[in-house]
GROMACS .gro file of N, CA and C in nm:
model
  438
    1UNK      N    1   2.278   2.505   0.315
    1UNK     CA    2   2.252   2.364   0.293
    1UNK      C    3   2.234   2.297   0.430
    2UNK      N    4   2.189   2.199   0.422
    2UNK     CA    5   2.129   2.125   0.561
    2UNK      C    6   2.198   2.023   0.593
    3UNK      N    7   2.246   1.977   0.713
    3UNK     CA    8   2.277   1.830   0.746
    3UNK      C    9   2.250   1.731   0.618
    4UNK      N   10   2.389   1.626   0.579
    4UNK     CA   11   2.310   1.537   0.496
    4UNK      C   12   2.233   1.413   0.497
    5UNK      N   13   2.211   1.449   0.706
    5UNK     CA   14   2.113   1.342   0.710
    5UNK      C   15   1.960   1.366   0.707
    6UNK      N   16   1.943   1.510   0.718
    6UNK     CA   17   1.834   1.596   0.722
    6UNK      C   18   1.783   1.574   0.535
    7UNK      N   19   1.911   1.582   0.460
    7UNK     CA   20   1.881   1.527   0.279
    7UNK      C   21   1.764   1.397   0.264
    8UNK      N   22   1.906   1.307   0.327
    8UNK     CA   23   1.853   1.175   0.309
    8UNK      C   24   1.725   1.139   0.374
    9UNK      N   25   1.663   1.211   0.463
    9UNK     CA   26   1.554   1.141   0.521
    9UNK      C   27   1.424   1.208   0.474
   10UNK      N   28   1.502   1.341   0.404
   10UNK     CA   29   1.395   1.433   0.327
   10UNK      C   30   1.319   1.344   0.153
   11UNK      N   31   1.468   1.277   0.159
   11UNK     CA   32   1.437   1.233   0.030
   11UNK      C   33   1.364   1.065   0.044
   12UNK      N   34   1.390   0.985   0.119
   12UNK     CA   35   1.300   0.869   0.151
   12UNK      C   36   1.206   0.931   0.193
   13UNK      N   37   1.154   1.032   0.225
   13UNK     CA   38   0.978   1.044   0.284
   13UNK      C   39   0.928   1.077   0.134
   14UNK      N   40   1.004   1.174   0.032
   14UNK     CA   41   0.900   1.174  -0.086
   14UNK      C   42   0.932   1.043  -0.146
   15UNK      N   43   1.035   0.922  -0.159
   15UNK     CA   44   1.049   0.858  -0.218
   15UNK      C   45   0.921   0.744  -0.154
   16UNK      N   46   0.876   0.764  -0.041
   16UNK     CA   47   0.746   0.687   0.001
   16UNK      C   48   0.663   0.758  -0.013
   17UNK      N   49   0.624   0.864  -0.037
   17UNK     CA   50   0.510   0.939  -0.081
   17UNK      C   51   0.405   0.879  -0.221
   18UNK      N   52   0.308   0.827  -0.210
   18UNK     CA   53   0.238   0.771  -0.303
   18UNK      C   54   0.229   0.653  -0.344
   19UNK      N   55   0.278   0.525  -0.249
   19UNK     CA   56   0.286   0.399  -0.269
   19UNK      C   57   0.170   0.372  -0.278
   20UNK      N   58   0.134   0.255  -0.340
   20UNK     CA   59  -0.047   0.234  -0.322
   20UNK      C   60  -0.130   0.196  -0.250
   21UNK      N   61  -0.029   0.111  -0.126
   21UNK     CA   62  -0.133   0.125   0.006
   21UNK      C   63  -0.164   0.229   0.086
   22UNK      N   64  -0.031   0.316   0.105
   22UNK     CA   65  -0.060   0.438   0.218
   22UNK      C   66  -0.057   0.578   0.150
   23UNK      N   67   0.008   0.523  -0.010
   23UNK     CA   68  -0.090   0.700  -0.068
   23UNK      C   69   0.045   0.819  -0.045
   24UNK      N   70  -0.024   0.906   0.037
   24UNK     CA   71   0.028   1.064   0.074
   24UNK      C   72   0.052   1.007   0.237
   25UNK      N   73   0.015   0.923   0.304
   25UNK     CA   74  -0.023   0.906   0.462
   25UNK      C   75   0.155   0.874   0.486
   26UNK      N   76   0.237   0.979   0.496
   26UNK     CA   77   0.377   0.937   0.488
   26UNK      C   78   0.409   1.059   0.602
   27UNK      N   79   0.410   1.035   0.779
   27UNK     CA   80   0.456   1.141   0.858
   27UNK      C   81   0.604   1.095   0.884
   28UNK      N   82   0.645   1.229   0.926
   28UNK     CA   83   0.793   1.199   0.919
   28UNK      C   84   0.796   1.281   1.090
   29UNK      N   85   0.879   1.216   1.171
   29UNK     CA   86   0.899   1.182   1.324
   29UNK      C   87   0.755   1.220   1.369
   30UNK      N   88   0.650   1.196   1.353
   30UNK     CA   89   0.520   1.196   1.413
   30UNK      C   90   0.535   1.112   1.553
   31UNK      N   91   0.488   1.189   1.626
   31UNK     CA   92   0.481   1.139   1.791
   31UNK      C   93   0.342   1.142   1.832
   32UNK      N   94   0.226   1.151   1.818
   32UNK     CA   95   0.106   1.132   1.785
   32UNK      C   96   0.042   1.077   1.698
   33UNK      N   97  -0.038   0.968   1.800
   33UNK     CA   98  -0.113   0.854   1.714
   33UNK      C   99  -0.166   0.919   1.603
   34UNK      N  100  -0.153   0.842   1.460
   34UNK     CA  101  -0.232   0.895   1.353
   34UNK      C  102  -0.364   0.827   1.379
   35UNK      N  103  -0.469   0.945   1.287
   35UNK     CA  104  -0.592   0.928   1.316
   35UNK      C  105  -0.663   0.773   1.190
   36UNK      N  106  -0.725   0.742   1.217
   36UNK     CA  107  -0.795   0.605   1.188
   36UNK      C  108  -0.809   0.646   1.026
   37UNK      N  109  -0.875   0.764   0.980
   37UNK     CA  110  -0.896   0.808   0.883
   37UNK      C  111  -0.742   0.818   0.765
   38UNK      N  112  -0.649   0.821   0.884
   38UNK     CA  113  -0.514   0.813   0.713
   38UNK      C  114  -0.408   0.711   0.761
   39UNK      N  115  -0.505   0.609   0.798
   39UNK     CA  116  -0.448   0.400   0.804
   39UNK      C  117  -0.489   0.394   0.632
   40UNK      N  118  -0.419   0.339   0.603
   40UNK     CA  119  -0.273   0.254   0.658
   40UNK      C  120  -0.207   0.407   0.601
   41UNK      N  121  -0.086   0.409   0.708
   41UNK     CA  122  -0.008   0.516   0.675
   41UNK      C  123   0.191   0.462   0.693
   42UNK      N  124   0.257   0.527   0.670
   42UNK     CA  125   0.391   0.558   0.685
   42UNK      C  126   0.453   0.617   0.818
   43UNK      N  127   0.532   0.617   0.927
   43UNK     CA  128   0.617   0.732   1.004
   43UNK      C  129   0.704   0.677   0.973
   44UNK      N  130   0.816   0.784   0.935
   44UNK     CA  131   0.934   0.788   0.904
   44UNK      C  132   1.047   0.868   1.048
   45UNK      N  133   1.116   0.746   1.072
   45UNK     CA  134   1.220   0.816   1.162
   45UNK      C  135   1.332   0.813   1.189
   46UNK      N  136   1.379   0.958   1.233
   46UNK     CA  137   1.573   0.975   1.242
   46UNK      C  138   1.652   0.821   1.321
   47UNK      N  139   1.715   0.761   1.291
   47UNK     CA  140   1.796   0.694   1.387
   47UNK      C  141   1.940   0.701   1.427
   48UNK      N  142   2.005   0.614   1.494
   48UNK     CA  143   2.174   0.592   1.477
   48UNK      C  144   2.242   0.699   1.333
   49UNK      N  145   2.321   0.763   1.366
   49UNK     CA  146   2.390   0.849   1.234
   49UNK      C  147   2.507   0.812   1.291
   50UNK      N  148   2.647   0.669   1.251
   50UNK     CA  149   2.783   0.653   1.285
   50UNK      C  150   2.850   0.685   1.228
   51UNK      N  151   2.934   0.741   1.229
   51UNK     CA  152   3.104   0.736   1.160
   51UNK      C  153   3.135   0.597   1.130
   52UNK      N  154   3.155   0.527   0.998
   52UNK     CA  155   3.181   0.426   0.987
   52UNK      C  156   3.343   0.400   0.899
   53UNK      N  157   3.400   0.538   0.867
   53UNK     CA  158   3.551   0.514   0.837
   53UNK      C  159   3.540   0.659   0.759
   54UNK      N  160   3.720   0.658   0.746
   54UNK     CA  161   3.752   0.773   0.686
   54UNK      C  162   3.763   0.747   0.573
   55UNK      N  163   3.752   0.803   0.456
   55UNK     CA  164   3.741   0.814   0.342
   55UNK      C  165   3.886   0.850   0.248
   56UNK      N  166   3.875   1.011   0.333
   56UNK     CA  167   4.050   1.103   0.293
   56UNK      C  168   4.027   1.147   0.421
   57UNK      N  169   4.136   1.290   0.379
   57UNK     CA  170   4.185   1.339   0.497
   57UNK      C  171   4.035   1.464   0.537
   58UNK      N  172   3.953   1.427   0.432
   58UNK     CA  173   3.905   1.559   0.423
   58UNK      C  174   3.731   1.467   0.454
   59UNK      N  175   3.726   1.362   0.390
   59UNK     CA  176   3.582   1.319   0.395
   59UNK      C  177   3.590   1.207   0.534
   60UNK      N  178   3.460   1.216   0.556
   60UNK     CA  179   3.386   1.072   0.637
   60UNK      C  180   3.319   0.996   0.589
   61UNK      N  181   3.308   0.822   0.607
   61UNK     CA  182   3.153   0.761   0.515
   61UNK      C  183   3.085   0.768   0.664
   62UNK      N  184   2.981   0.779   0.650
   62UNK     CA  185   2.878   0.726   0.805
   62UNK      C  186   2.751   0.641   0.732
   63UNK      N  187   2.692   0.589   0.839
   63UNK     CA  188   2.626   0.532   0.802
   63UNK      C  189   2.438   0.581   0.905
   64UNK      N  190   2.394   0.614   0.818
   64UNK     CA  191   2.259   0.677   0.882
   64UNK      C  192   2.149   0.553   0.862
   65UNK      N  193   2.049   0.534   0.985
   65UNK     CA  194   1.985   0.422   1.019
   65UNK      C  195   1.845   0.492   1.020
   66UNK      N  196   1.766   0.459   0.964
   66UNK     CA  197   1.612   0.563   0.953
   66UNK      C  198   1.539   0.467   0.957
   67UNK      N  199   1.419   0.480   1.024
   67UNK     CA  200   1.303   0.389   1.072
   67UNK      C  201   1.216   0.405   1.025
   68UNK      N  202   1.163   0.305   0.917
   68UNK     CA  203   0.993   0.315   0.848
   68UNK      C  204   0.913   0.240   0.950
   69UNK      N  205   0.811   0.327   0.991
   69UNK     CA  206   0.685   0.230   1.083
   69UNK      C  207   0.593   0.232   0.979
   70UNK      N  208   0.519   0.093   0.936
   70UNK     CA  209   0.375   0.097   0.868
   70UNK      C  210   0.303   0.022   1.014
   71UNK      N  211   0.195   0.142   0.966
   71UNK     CA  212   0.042   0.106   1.067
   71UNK      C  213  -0.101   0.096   0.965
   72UNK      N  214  -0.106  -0.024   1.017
   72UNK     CA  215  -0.236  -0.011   0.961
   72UNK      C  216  -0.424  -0.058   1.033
   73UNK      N  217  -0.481  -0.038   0.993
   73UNK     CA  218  -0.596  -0.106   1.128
   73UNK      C  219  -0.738  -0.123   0.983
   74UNK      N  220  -0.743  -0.266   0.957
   74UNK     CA  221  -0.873  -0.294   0.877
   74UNK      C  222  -0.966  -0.403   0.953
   75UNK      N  223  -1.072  -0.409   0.852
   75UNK     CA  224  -1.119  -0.538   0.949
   75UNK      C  225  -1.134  -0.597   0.777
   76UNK      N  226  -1.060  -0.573   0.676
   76UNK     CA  227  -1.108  -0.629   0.532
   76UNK      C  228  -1.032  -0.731   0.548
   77UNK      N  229  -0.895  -0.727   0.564
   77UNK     CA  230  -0.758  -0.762   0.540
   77UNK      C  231  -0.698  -0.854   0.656
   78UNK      N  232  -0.659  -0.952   0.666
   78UNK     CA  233  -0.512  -1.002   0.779
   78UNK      C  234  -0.448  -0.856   0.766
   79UNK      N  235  -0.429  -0.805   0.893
   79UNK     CA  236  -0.314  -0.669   0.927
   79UNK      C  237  -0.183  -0.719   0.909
   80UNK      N  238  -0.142  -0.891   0.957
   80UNK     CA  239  -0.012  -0.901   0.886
   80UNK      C  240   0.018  -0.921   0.789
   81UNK      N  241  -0.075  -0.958   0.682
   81UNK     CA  242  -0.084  -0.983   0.520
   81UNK      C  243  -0.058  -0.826   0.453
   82UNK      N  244  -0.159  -0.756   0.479
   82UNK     CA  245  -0.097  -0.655   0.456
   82UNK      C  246  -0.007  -0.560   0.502
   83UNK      N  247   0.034  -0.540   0.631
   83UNK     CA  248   0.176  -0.521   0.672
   83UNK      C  249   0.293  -0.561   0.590
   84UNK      N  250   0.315  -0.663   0.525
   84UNK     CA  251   0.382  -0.751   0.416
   84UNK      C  252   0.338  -0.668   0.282
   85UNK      N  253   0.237  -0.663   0.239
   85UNK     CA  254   0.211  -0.538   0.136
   85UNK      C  255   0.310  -0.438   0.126
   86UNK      N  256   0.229  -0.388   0.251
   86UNK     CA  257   0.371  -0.249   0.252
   86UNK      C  258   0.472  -0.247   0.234
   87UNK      N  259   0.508  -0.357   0.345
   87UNK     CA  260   0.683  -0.359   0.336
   87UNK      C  261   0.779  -0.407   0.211
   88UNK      N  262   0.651  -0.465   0.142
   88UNK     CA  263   0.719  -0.501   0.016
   88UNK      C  264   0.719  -0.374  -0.087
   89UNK      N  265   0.628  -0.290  -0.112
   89UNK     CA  266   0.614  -0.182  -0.155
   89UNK      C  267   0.718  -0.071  -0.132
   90UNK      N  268   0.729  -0.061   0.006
   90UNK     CA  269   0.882   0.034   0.088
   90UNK      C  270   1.023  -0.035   0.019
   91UNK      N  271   1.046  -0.136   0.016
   91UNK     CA  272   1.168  -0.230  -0.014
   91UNK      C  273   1.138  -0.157  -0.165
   92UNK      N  274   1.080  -0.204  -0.256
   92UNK     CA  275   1.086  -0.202  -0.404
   92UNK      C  276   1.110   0.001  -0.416
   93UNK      N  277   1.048   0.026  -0.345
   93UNK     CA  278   1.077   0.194  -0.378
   93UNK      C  279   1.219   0.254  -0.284
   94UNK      N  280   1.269   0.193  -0.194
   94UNK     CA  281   1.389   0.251  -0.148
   94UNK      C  282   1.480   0.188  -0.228
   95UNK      N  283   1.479   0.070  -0.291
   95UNK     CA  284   1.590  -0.063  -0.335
   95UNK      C  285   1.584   0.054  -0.524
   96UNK      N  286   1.500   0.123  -0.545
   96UNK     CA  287   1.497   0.123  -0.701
   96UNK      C  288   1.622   0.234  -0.732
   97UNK      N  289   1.592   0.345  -0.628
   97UNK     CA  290   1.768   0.417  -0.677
   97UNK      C  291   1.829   0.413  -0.513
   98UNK      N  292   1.900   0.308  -0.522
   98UNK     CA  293   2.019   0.308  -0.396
   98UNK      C  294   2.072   0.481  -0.373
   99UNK      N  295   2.106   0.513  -0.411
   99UNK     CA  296   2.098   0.667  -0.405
   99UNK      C  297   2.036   0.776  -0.334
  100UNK      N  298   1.873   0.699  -0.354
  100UNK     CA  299   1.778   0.793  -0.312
  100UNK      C  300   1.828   0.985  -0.391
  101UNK      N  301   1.903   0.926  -0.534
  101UNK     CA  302   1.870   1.057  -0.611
  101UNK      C  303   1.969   1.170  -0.543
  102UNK      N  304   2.082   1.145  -0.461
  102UNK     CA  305   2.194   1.175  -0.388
  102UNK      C  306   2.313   1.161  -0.424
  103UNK      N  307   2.389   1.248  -0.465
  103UNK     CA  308   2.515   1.249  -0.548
  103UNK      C  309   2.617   1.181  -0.412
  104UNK      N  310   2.571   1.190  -0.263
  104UNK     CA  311   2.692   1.147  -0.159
  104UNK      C  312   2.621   1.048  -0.094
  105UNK      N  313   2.552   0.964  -0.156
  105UNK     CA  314   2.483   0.844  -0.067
  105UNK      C  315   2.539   0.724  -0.175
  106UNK      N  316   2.607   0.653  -0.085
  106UNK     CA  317   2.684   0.568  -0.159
  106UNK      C  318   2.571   0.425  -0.176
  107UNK      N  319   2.524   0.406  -0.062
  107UNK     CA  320   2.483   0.257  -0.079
  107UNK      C  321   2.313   0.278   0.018
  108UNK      N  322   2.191   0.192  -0.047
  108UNK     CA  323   2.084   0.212   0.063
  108UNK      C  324   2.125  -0.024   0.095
  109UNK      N  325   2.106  -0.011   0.240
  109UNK     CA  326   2.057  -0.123   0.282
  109UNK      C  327   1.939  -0.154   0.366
  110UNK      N  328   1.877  -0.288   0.352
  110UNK     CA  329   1.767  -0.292   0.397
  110UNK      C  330   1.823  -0.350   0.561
  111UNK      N  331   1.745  -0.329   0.641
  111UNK     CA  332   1.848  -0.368   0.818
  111UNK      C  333   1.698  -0.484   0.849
  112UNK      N  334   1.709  -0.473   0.970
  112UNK     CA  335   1.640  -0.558   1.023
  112UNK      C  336   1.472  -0.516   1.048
  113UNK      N  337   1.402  -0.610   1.066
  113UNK     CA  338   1.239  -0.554   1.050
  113UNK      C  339   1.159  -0.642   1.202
  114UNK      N  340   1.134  -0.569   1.260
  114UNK     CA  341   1.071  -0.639   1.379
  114UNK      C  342   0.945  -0.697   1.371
  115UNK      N  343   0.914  -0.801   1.478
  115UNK     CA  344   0.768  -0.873   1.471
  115UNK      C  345   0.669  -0.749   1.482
  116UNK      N  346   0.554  -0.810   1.364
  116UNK     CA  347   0.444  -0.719   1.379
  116UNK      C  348   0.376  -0.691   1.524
  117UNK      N  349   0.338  -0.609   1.557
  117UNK     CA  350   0.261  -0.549   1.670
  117UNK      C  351   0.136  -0.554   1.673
  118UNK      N  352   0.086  -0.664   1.697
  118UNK     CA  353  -0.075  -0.655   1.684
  118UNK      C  354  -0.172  -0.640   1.778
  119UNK      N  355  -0.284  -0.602   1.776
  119UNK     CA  356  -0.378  -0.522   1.847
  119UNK      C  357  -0.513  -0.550   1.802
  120UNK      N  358  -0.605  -0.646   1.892
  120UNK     CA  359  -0.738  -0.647   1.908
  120UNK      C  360  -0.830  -0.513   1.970
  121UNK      N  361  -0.763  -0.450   2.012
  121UNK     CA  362  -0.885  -0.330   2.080
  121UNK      C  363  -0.954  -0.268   1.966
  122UNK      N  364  -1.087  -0.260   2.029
  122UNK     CA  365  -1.149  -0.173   1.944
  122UNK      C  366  -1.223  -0.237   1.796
  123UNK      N  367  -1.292  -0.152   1.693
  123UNK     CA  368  -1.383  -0.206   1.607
  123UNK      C  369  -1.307  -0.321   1.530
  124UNK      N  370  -1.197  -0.270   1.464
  124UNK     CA  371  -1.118  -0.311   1.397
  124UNK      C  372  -0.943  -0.415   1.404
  125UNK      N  373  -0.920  -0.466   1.396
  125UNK     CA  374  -0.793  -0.491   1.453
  125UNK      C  375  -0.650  -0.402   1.382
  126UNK      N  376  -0.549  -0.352   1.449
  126UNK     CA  377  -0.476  -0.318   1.373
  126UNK      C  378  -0.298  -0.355   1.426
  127UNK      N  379  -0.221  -0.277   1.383
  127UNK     CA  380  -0.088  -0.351   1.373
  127UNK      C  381   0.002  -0.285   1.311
  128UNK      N  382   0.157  -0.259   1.392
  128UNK     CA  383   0.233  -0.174   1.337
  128UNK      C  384   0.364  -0.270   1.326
  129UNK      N  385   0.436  -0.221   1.234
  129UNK     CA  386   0.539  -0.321   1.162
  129UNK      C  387   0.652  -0.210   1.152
  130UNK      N  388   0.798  -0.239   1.214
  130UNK     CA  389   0.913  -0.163   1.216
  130UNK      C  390   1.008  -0.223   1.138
  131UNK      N  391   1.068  -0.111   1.000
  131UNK     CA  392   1.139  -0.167   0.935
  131UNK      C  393   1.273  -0.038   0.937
  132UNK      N  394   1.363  -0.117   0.949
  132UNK     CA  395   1.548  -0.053   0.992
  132UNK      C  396   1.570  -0.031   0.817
  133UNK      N  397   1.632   0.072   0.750
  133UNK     CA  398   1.693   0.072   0.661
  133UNK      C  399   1.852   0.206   0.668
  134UNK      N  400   1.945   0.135   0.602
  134UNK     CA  401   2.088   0.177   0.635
  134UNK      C  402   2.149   0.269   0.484
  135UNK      N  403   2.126   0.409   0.563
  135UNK     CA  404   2.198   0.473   0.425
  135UNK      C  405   2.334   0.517   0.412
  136UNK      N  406   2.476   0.445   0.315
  136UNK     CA  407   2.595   0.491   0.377
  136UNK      C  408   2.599   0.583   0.287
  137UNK      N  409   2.640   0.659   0.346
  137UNK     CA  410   2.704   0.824   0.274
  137UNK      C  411   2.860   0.894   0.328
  138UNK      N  412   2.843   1.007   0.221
  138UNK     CA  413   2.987   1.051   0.258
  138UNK      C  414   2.944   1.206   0.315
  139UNK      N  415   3.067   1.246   0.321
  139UNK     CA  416   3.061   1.367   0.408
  139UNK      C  417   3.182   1.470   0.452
  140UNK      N  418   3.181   1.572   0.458
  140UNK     CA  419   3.304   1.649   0.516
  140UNK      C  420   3.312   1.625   0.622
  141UNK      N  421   3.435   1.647   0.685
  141UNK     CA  422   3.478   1.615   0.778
  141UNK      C  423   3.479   1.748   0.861
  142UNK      N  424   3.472   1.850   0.825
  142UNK     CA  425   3.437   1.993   0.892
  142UNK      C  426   3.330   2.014   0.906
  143UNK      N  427   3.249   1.979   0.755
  143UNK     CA  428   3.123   2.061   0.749
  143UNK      C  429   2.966   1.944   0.699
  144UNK      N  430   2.858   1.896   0.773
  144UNK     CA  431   2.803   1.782   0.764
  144UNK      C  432   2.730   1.814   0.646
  145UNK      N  433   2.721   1.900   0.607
  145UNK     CA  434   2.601   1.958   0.509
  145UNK      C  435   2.705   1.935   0.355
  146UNK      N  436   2.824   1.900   0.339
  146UNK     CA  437   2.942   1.931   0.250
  146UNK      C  438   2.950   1.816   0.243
   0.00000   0.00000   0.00000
């Protein structure tokens, strides 16, 4: 079995998989610009994983912090109008099972979302939007995958 933060972040990338703006376009820690062709897309990434109290003698809760970036680049659309699309789309599909379908994920919260990033270069204009979401879970205290 795997880390259960390696679970949880496995399971928000299919739980964004197929939204109706970005589709399948859902990379998970992508460090290379995505190509123009799969905008508007998703990166999904690891963040902060704290110890946020003991549970028993035997469990931990922590609290794991994972980073949705939406990018998108049109010339149809306001990029922050639809940036707002998305993020409303991400919210309604992480918010529908707090869980994320996880027997040890106690609670999903939504965290903080930074000013859009916008960008004139080039044909099109485009714009990336960072949204914080907080998954508390439990855990062994020996073993992270337990």
């Amino acid at each position: 079995m795997t880390h259960r933060a390696e679970q949880i972040i496995d399971a928000v990338v299919t739980t964004l998989t197929g939204l109706t703006h970005t589709g399948s376009n859902v990379f998970r820690g992508r460090v290379h610009a995505v190509p123009e062709a799969k905008l508007p897309a998703l990166c999904v990434y690891l963040g902060p994983d704290k110890i946020i109290g003991q549970y028993s003698q035997a469990k931990f809760d922590s609290e794991l912090t994972i980073l949705v970036e939406a990018l998108v680049k049109t010339a149809d659309e306001q990029v922050d109008e639809l940036l707002n699309q998305i993020r409303k789309e991400v919210t309604i599909a992480l918010q529908a099972d707090y869980t994320q379908g996880l027997s040890f994920v106690l609670n999903t919260l939504e965290g903080d979302t930074d000013a859009p990033e916008l960008s004139g270069e080039g044909e099109k204009p485009s714009a990336a939007l960072k949204m914080e979401w907080k998954f508390h879970y439990r855990r062994s205290r020996t073993d992270p995958s337990a």
